[in-house]
Coordinates of N, CA and C and ligand atoms in Angstrom, one line a residue:
M89 N -8.0 -19.5 26.8 CA -6.7 -18.4 27.1 C -7.4 -18.1 28.6
K90 N -6.1 -18.1 29.3 CA -6.0 -17.6 30.6 C -6.3 -16.2 30.6
K91 N -7.0 -16.2 32.1 CA -7.6 -15.1 32.4 C -6.7 -14.0 33.6
I92 N -6.4 -12.7 33.3 CA -5.5 -12.4 34.3 C -6.3 -10.9 34.5
A93 N -5.6 -10.4 36.1 CA -6.2 -9.2 36.3 C -5.2 -8.2 36.4
V94 N -5.5 -6.9 36.5 CA -4.0 -6.1 36.2 C -4.6 -4.9 37.5
F95 N -4.0 -5.0 38.6 CA -4.2 -3.8 39.5 C -3.3 -2.6 39.4
C96 N -3.9 -1.4 39.5 CA -2.9 -0.3 39.0 C -3.6 0.8 40.1
S97 N -2.9 1.8 40.4 CA -3.2 3.0 41.0 C -2.9 4.3 40.3
G98 N -2.3 4.4 39.2 CA -1.6 5.7 38.6 C -1.9 5.7 37.4
Q99 N -0.8 6.2 36.5 CA -0.8 6.1 35.2 C -1.2 5.4 34.3
G100 N -0.9 3.9 34.5 CA -1.1 2.7 33.9 C -0.4 2.5 32.8
T101 N 1.0 3.1 32.7 CA 1.9 2.7 31.1 C 2.3 1.3 31.4
N102 N 2.4 1.0 32.4 CA 2.5 -0.5 32.2 C 1.4 -1.4 31.9
L103 N 0.4 -1.2 32.4 CA -1.2 -1.6 31.9 C -1.0 -1.3 30.4
Q104 N -0.5 -0.3 29.9 CA -0.9 0.0 28.5 C 0.1 -1.2 27.9
A105 N 1.3 -1.3 28.4 CA 2.5 -2.1 27.6 C 1.7 -3.8 27.7
I106 N 1.0 -4.0 28.5 CA 0.1 -5.1 28.7 C -0.9 -5.3 27.9
L107 N -1.7 -4.4 27.5 CA -2.8 -4.2 26.6 C -2.2 -4.5 25.3
D108 N -1.1 -3.6 24.9 CA -0.4 -3.9 23.5 C -0.1 -5.1 23.5
A109 N 0.6 -5.7 24.4 CA 1.4 -7.1 24.0 C 0.4 -8.0 23.8
I110 N -0.7 -7.9 24.6 CA -2.0 -8.9 24.1 C -2.8 -8.7 22.9
R111 N -2.9 -7.3 22.6 CA -3.2 -7.0 21.0 C -2.3 -7.6 20.3
K112 N -1.0 -7.4 20.5 CA -0.2 -8.1 19.3 C 0.0 -9.8 19.4
K113 N -0.3 -10.3 20.3 CA -0.4 -11.8 20.6 C 0.7 -11.9 21.3
R114 N 1.4 -11.2 22.0 CA 2.8 -11.7 22.2 C 2.6 -12.1 24.0
V115 N 1.5 -11.4 24.5 CA 0.8 -12.4 25.5 C -0.2 -13.1 25.3
K116 N -0.2 -14.3 25.3 CA -1.5 -15.0 25.2 C -2.4 -14.8 26.4
A117 N -3.2 -14.2 26.5 CA -4.0 -13.9 28.0 C -5.1 -13.1 27.6
T118 N -6.3 -13.3 28.4 CA -7.4 -12.6 28.3 C -7.3 -11.6 29.6
L119 N -7.1 -10.2 29.2 CA -7.3 -9.3 30.3 C -8.6 -9.1 30.8
A120 N -8.9 -9.8 31.8 CA -10.6 -9.7 32.5 C -11.0 -8.6 33.3
L121 N -10.0 -7.9 34.0 CA -10.3 -6.8 34.8 C -9.2 -6.1 35.1
V122 N -9.5 -4.7 35.2 CA -8.5 -3.9 35.9 C -9.2 -3.5 37.1
V123 N -8.4 -3.6 38.0 CA -8.8 -2.6 39.6 C -8.0 -1.9 39.8
S124 N -8.7 -0.7 40.5 CA -7.8 0.4 40.7 C -8.3 1.0 42.3
D125 N -7.5 1.1 43.4 CA -8.0 1.6 44.4 C -8.1 3.2 44.1
R126 N -8.1 3.7 43.1 CA -8.2 5.3 43.3 C -9.2 5.6 42.1
K127 N -10.1 6.3 42.1 CA -11.1 6.9 41.1 C -10.5 7.4 39.9
R128 N -9.4 8.4 40.2 CA -8.9 9.1 39.0 C -7.5 8.6 38.5
A129 N -7.2 7.2 38.7 CA -6.0 6.7 38.0 C -6.4 6.5 36.6
F130 N -5.4 7.2 35.8 CA -5.5 7.3 34.4 C -5.4 6.0 33.7
A131 N -4.8 5.0 34.6 CA -5.0 3.5 34.1 C -6.3 3.2 33.6
L132 N -7.3 3.5 34.5 CA -9.0 3.5 34.3 C -9.2 3.7 32.6
N133 N -8.9 4.9 32.3 CA -8.9 5.3 30.9 C -8.5 4.4 29.8
R134 N -7.1 3.8 30.2 CA -6.7 3.2 29.3 C -7.4 1.6 29.3
A135 N -7.8 1.5 30.4 CA -8.5 -0.1 30.0 C -9.8 -0.1 29.7
E136 N -10.3 1.2 30.0 CA -11.9 1.7 29.2 C -11.8 1.7 27.8
R137 N -10.6 2.3 27.2 CA -10.5 2.6 26.1 C -10.5 1.1 25.2
A138 N -9.7 -0.1 26.0 CA -9.4 -1.0 25.3 C -10.4 -2.0 25.6
G139 N -11.7 -1.5 26.1 CA -12.8 -2.3 26.4 C -12.3 -3.4 27.5
V140 N -11.9 -3.3 28.3 CA -11.7 -4.1 29.4 C -12.4 -3.9 30.9
E141 N -13.1 -4.6 31.5 CA -13.9 -4.2 32.6 C -13.3 -3.5 33.5
T142 N -13.3 -2.7 34.4 CA -12.5 -1.7 35.5 C -13.6 -1.6 36.5
I143 N -12.8 -2.0 37.6 CA -13.7 -1.8 39.0 C -12.9 -0.8 39.8
V144 N -13.5 0.1 40.5 CA -12.7 1.1 41.5 C -13.1 0.2 43.0
L145 N -12.0 -0.1 43.7 CA -12.3 -0.4 45.1 C -11.5 0.5 45.9
R146 N -12.3 1.4 46.6 CA -11.4 2.2 47.5 C -11.7 1.6 49.1
P147 N -10.4 1.4 49.6 CA -10.6 0.9 51.0 C -11.2 1.6 51.9
R148 N -11.4 3.1 51.7 CA -12.1 3.8 52.8 C -13.5 3.5 52.8
D149 N -14.1 2.6 51.7 CA -15.6 2.5 51.5 C -15.7 1.0 52.3
Y150 N -14.8 0.5 53.1 CA -14.8 -0.9 53.6 C -14.2 -0.7 55.2
P151 N -15.0 -1.4 56.1 CA -14.8 -1.5 57.5 C -13.2 -1.8 57.6
S152 N -12.7 -2.5 57.0 CA -11.4 -3.4 57.3 C -10.7 -3.8 56.1
R153 N -9.5 -4.0 56.0 CA -8.7 -4.8 55.2 C -9.3 -5.9 54.8
R154 N -9.5 -6.8 55.7 CA -10.1 -8.1 55.6 C -11.2 -8.1 54.8
R155 N -12.4 -7.0 55.0 CA -13.5 -7.1 54.0 C -13.4 -6.6 52.7
Y156 N -12.2 -5.7 52.7 CA -11.9 -4.9 51.4 C -11.3 -6.3 50.5
E157 N -10.2 -7.0 51.1 CA -9.6 -8.1 50.4 C -10.9 -9.2 50.1
Q158 N -11.9 -9.5 50.8 CA -12.8 -10.4 50.6 C -13.3 -10.0 49.3
R159 N -13.9 -8.6 49.5 CA -14.7 -8.4 48.1 C -14.0 -8.3 46.7
L160 N -12.4 -8.1 47.1 CA -11.4 -8.4 45.9 C -11.4 -9.5 45.4
L161 N -11.5 -10.6 46.3 CA -11.2 -12.2 46.2 C -12.6 -12.9 45.3
T162 N -13.8 -12.1 45.6 CA -15.0 -12.4 45.1 C -15.2 -12.1 43.9
L163 N -14.5 -10.8 43.5 CA -14.7 -10.5 42.1 C -13.8 -11.2 41.4
L164 N -12.7 -11.8 41.7 CA -11.7 -12.2 41.0 C -12.0 -13.6 41.0
K165 N -12.5 -14.4 41.9 CA -13.3 -15.6 41.7 C -14.1 -15.8 40.7
S166 N -15.3 -14.8 40.7 CA -16.3 -14.8 39.7 C -15.9 -14.7 38.5
R167 N -14.9 -14.1 38.1 CA -14.3 -13.7 37.0 C -13.0 -15.0 36.4
R168 N -13.1 -16.0 37.3 CA -12.0 -16.9 37.0 C -10.7 -16.4 36.6
I169 N -10.3 -15.2 37.3 CA -8.9 -14.6 37.2 C -7.8 -15.9 37.8
E170 N -6.9 -16.0 36.6 CA -5.9 -17.0 37.3 C -4.6 -16.6 37.7
A171 N -4.4 -15.6 37.4 CA -3.1 -14.8 37.8 C -3.5 -13.1 37.8
I172 N -2.5 -12.4 38.6 CA -2.7 -10.8 39.1 C -1.6 -10.4 38.9
V173 N -1.8 -9.2 38.1 CA -0.2 -8.4 37.9 C -0.6 -7.3 38.4
L174 N 0.4 -6.8 39.4 CA 0.3 -5.7 39.9 C 1.3 -4.6 39.0
A175 N 0.1 -3.6 38.9 CA 1.1 -2.8 38.1 C 1.3 -1.3 38.5
G176 N 2.1 -0.8 39.4 CA 2.1 0.7 40.1 C 0.8 0.4 41.2
F177 N 0.4 -0.6 41.8 CA -0.8 -0.7 42.7 C -0.1 -0.4 44.2
M178 N -0.5 0.9 44.6 CA 0.0 1.2 45.8 C -0.3 0.8 47.1
R179 N -1.1 -0.4 47.0 CA -1.4 -0.9 48.7 C -0.8 -2.1 48.7
I180 N -0.7 -2.8 49.9 CA 0.0 -3.8 50.6 C -1.0 -4.9 50.7
L181 N -0.9 -5.9 50.1 CA -1.9 -7.3 50.2 C -1.5 -8.1 51.1
S182 N -2.6 -8.7 52.0 CA -2.4 -9.5 53.3 C -2.0 -10.7 53.0
P183 N -1.3 -11.2 53.8 CA -0.8 -12.9 53.6 C -2.1 -13.6 53.1
T184 N -3.3 -13.4 53.4 CA -4.3 -14.2 53.4 C -4.6 -14.1 52.0
F185 N -4.7 -13.2 51.6 CA -4.9 -12.6 50.3 C -3.9 -13.2 49.1
I186 N -2.6 -13.4 49.8 CA -1.4 -13.5 48.8 C -1.4 -15.3 48.7
R187 N -1.9 -15.8 49.8 CA -2.3 -17.3 49.8 C -3.3 -17.8 48.9
A188 N -4.2 -17.2 48.6 CA -5.5 -17.3 47.7 C -4.9 -17.4 46.2
Y189 N -3.5 -16.5 45.7 CA -3.1 -16.7 44.7 C -1.6 -16.8 44.7
R190 N -1.4 -17.8 45.6 CA 0.3 -18.2 46.0 C 0.7 -18.6 44.4
N191 N 2.0 -17.9 44.2 CA 3.0 -17.7 43.1 C 2.2 -17.3 42.1
R192 N 1.2 -16.9 42.1 CA 0.4 -16.3 40.8 C 0.1 -14.9 41.0
I193 N 1.0 -14.2 41.4 CA 1.1 -12.6 41.7 C 2.0 -12.3 41.3
L194 N 2.3 -11.4 40.3 CA 3.5 -10.4 40.0 C 3.5 -9.5 40.2
N195 N 4.7 -8.6 40.6 CA 4.9 -7.4 40.8 C 5.9 -6.8 40.1
I196 N 6.1 -5.7 39.5 CA 7.1 -4.7 38.9 C 7.7 -3.9 39.7
H197 N 9.2 -3.6 40.1 CA 9.8 -2.6 40.9 C 10.9 -1.8 40.2
P198 N 10.7 -0.6 40.4 CA 11.7 0.4 39.8 C 13.1 0.3 40.2
A199 N 13.5 -0.5 40.8 CA 14.7 -0.9 40.9 C 15.5 -2.4 41.0
L200 N 16.7 -2.4 41.3 CA 17.3 -3.8 41.4 C 17.0 -4.2 42.9
L201 N 16.1 -4.8 43.3 CA 16.0 -5.6 44.6 C 16.9 -6.3 44.7
P202 N 17.5 -6.7 46.0 CA 16.8 -6.2 47.3 C 17.1 -4.4 47.4
S203 N 17.8 -4.0 46.4 CA 18.2 -2.4 46.8 C 17.0 -1.5 46.6
F204 N 16.8 -0.7 47.6 CA 15.4 0.1 47.3 C 14.3 -0.1 47.1
R205 N 13.8 -0.8 48.5 CA 12.4 -1.1 48.4 C 11.9 -0.2 48.7
G206 N 10.4 -0.3 48.6 CA 9.6 1.0 49.0 C 9.1 1.6 48.1
M207 N 8.2 2.9 48.4 CA 7.3 3.6 47.3 C 8.4 4.7 46.6
N208 N 9.2 5.0 47.1 CA 10.3 5.9 46.3 C 11.7 5.4 45.8
A209 N 11.6 4.3 45.2 CA 12.8 3.7 44.8 C 13.8 4.3 43.7
V210 N 13.1 5.3 42.8 CA 13.6 5.9 41.8 C 14.5 7.1 42.4
Q211 N 13.6 7.6 43.4 CA 14.4 8.7 44.3 C 15.4 8.5 45.0
D212 N 15.2 7.4 45.6 CA 16.2 6.7 46.7 C 17.5 6.4 45.9
A213 N 17.4 5.6 44.8 CA 18.4 5.2 44.1 C 19.5 6.5 43.6
L214 N 18.8 7.7 43.3 CA 19.3 8.6 42.6 C 20.4 9.5 43.7
A215 N 19.1 9.7 44.8 CA 20.0 10.1 46.3 C 20.6 9.3 46.8
Y216 N 21.1 8.2 46.7 CA 22.2 7.3 47.0 C 23.5 7.4 46.3
G217 N 23.0 8.0 44.8 CA 24.3 8.2 44.0 C 24.6 6.9 43.4
V218 N 23.8 5.9 43.2 CA 24.2 4.6 42.6 C 24.4 4.8 41.2
R219 N 25.3 4.3 40.4 CA 25.5 4.6 38.9 C 24.7 3.6 38.3
V220 N 24.3 2.5 38.6 CA 23.3 1.6 37.9 C 22.2 1.1 38.8
T221 N 20.9 1.2 38.4 CA 19.6 0.9 38.9 C 19.0 -0.3 38.1
G222 N 17.9 -0.4 38.2 CA 16.8 -0.9 36.9 C 15.7 -1.5 37.4
V223 N 15.5 -2.5 37.1 CA 13.9 -3.1 37.1 C 14.0 -4.6 38.0
T224 N 12.9 -4.7 38.3 CA 12.8 -6.1 38.9 C 11.4 -6.6 38.7
V225 N 11.0 -7.6 38.2 CA 10.0 -8.4 38.3 C 10.2 -9.8 39.3
H226 N 8.9 -9.6 40.4 CA 9.4 -10.5 41.2 C 7.7 -11.2 41.6
L227 N 7.7 -12.4 42.0 CA 6.4 -13.0 42.7 C 6.1 -12.7 43.9
V228 N 5.0 -12.2 44.4 CA 4.6 -11.4 45.4 C 4.6 -12.5 46.8
D229 N 5.2 -12.3 47.8 CA 5.0 -13.2 48.9 C 4.8 -12.1 50.1
D230 N 4.8 -12.7 51.3 CA 4.2 -11.8 52.2 C 5.2 -10.5 52.8
G231 N 6.4 -10.6 52.3 CA 7.2 -9.3 52.5 C 7.0 -8.3 51.6
V232 N 7.4 -6.9 51.8 CA 7.1 -6.0 50.7 C 8.3 -5.8 50.0
D233 N 8.1 -5.8 48.6 CA 8.9 -6.0 47.6 C 9.9 -6.8 47.8
A234 N 9.6 -8.2 48.4 CA 10.7 -9.2 48.7 C 10.6 -10.6 47.9
G235 N 9.8 -11.0 47.2 CA 9.2 -12.2 46.8 C 10.4 -12.7 45.9
P236 N 10.3 -13.8 45.2 CA 11.3 -14.6 44.4 C 11.5 -13.6 43.3
I237 N 12.7 -13.4 42.8 CA 12.8 -12.6 41.5 C 12.7 -13.4 40.2
V238 N 12.1 -13.0 39.4 CA 11.7 -13.6 38.4 C 12.7 -13.1 37.1
L239 N 12.6 -11.7 36.9 CA 13.5 -10.9 35.9 C 14.1 -9.8 36.4
Q240 N 15.2 -9.5 36.0 CA 15.8 -8.3 36.4 C 16.8 -7.9 35.1
E241 N 16.7 -6.4 35.3 CA 17.6 -5.8 34.4 C 18.1 -4.6 34.6
P242 N 19.5 -4.0 34.2 CA 20.2 -2.9 34.7 C 19.7 -2.0 34.2
V243 N 19.7 -0.4 34.3 CA 19.4 0.7 33.7 C 20.7 1.8 34.6
Q244 N 21.2 2.5 33.5 CA 22.4 3.1 34.0 C 22.2 4.4 34.6
V245 N 22.6 5.0 35.4 CA 21.8 6.2 36.0 C 23.1 7.4 35.2
R246 N 22.5 8.2 34.4 CA 23.4 9.4 33.9 C 23.5 10.8 34.7
P247 N 24.4 11.5 34.5 CA 25.0 12.4 35.5 C 23.9 13.5 35.8
H248 N 23.4 13.8 34.8 CA 22.2 14.7 35.1 C 20.8 14.4 35.1
D249 N 20.4 12.7 35.6 CA 19.3 12.6 35.5 C 18.6 13.2 36.6
T250 N 17.2 13.3 36.4 CA 16.4 13.7 37.4 C 15.5 12.4 38.0
E251 N 14.7 12.5 39.0 CA 14.0 11.2 39.1 C 13.2 11.1 37.8
H252 N 12.6 12.3 37.1 CA 11.6 12.0 36.2 C 12.6 11.3 35.0
S253 N 13.4 11.7 34.5 CA 14.2 11.3 33.5 C 14.5 9.8 33.9
L254 N 15.3 9.4 34.9 CA 15.3 8.2 34.9 C 14.2 7.2 35.2
H255 N 13.0 7.5 35.7 CA 12.0 7.1 35.9 C 11.5 6.6 34.3
E256 N 11.4 7.5 33.6 CA 11.1 7.4 32.1 C 11.9 6.3 31.3
R257 N 13.4 6.1 31.6 CA 14.2 4.8 31.0 C 13.9 3.7 31.6
I258 N 13.4 3.7 33.1 CA 13.1 2.5 33.9 C 11.8 2.2 33.3
R259 N 11.0 3.0 33.0 CA 9.9 2.5 32.4 C 9.6 1.9 31.3
R260 N 10.8 2.3 30.3 CA 10.5 1.5 28.9 C 11.3 0.4 29.2
V261 N 12.1 -0.3 30.3 CA 12.5 -1.3 30.3 C 11.6 -2.3 31.1
E262 N 10.8 -1.3 31.8 CA 9.4 -2.1 32.4 C 8.6 -3.0 31.4
H263 N 8.3 -1.6 30.4 CA 7.4 -2.3 29.3 C 7.9 -3.5 28.5
R264 N 8.9 -3.4 28.1 CA 9.4 -5.1 27.6 C 9.9 -6.1 28.7
L265 N 9.8 -5.8 29.9 CA 10.1 -7.0 30.6 C 8.8 -7.5 31.1
Y266 N 7.8 -6.6 31.5 CA 6.7 -7.3 32.2 C 5.8 -8.1 31.3
P267 N 5.6 -7.6 30.1 CA 5.1 -9.0 29.1 C 5.7 -10.3 28.9
Q268 N 6.9 -10.5 29.0 CA 7.9 -11.3 29.1 C 7.6 -12.2 30.2
A269 N 7.7 -11.5 31.4 CA 7.3 -12.3 32.5 C 6.1 -12.8 32.9
I270 N 5.0 -12.0 32.5 CA 3.6 -12.5 32.5 C 3.5 -14.0 31.4
T271 N 4.0 -14.0 30.7 CA 3.8 -15.2 29.5 C 4.9 -16.1 30.2
L272 N 5.8 -16.0 30.7 CA 6.7 -17.2 31.7 C 5.7 -17.6 32.8
L273 N 5.0 -17.3 33.4 CA 4.0 -17.1 34.2 C 2.9 -18.1 34.0
L274 N 2.2 -17.4 32.8 CA 1.2 -18.4 32.5 C 1.3 -19.5 31.6
E275 N 2.8 -19.7 30.9 CA 3.0 -20.6 30.4 C 3.6 -21.9 31.2
Q276 N 3.4 -21.4 32.8 CA 3.9 -22.3 33.6 C 5.8 -22.8 33.5
K277 N 6.2 -21.7 33.2 CA 8.0 -22.0 33.0 C 8.5 -21.5 34.2
L278 N 8.1 -21.2 35.3 CA 8.5 -20.7 36.4 C 8.3 -21.7 37.5
R279 N 9.7 -22.2 37.8 CA 9.5 -23.2 38.8 C 10.3 -22.5 40.1
V280 N 9.4 -22.1 41.4 CA 10.1 -21.7 42.6 C 10.6 -22.5 43.4
E281 N 11.9 -22.5 43.9 CA 12.6 -23.1 44.8 C 13.2 -22.2 45.8
G282 N 12.4 -22.0 46.9 CA 12.8 -21.1 47.7 C 12.6 -19.7 47.3
R283 N 13.8 -19.0 47.5 CA 14.1 -17.7 47.1 C 14.3 -17.8 45.7
K284 N 14.5 -19.0 44.9 CA 14.9 -18.9 43.5 C 14.0 -19.5 42.6
V285 N 14.2 -18.6 41.6 CA 13.2 -19.4 40.4 C 13.7 -19.6 39.3
K286 N 13.4 -20.7 39.1 CA 14.0 -21.3 37.7 C 13.2 -21.2 36.8
I287 N 13.9 -20.7 35.3 CA 12.9 -20.7 34.1 C 13.3 -21.9 33.3
V288 N 12.2 -22.7 33.3 CA 12.2 -23.7 32.1 C 11.9 -23.4 30.9
R289 N 12.5 -23.5 29.9 CA 12.2 -23.1 28.4 C 11.6 -24.3 27.9
Ligands
LIG384 C1 6.2 1.7 37.8 O1 7.7 2.5 37.9 C2 6.5 0.3 38.9 O2 7.7 -0.2 38.8 C3 5.9 0.9 39.8 O3 5.3 2.0 39.8 C4 5.3 2.4 38.4 C5 4.0 2.3 37.7 O4 3.7 2.9 36.8 N1 5.4 -0.4 40.7 P1 2.8 3.2 35.6 O5 1.3 3.4 36.4 O6 2.6 1.6 35.3 O7 3.1 3.9 34.3

């Protein structure tokens, strides 16, 4: 079974969806490690409840980003992690780190990229007045929210949506899409050709 790590900073509802998909054998992988950059991330409770090893790595405990990421890579290598899933991880990884896991890092973004990149995608989409937003799962490259797109799905914006109500509907789609994308990656069904990802079935 392939070993994966999930990186989180917050609630961890996507982590939960991945844990559930693994339990139901919809994703054939071992979740060997959950990494958080915040001690209080609720995601850590979810991982512990599922018996998954957790590690908190706080950047402020390291003299530089390089040293922080070196430690991260050492941990990943020692546990033979083959792919990394970013699920609400609020840090940007350096090109050096990304190169070590080239085309093996997935991210999920709560908008239809390339619209509404960045930390406040749901709020920004609402403020812009779009009628449709959505979810993007993409491979991570050196740009922010910029790598080749694996899966996307639209979500309608309703007239009385708040950031919270819209994000909840987006999350529901995320929880279904992310396990699918992880399976495609682990089963080596993704062929990256420049910006495009071909899915071979
Ligand atoms: C998700 O909406 C994801 O798209 C974004 O951060 C949020 C994380 O939510 N990158 P959760 O912690 O998985 O509930």
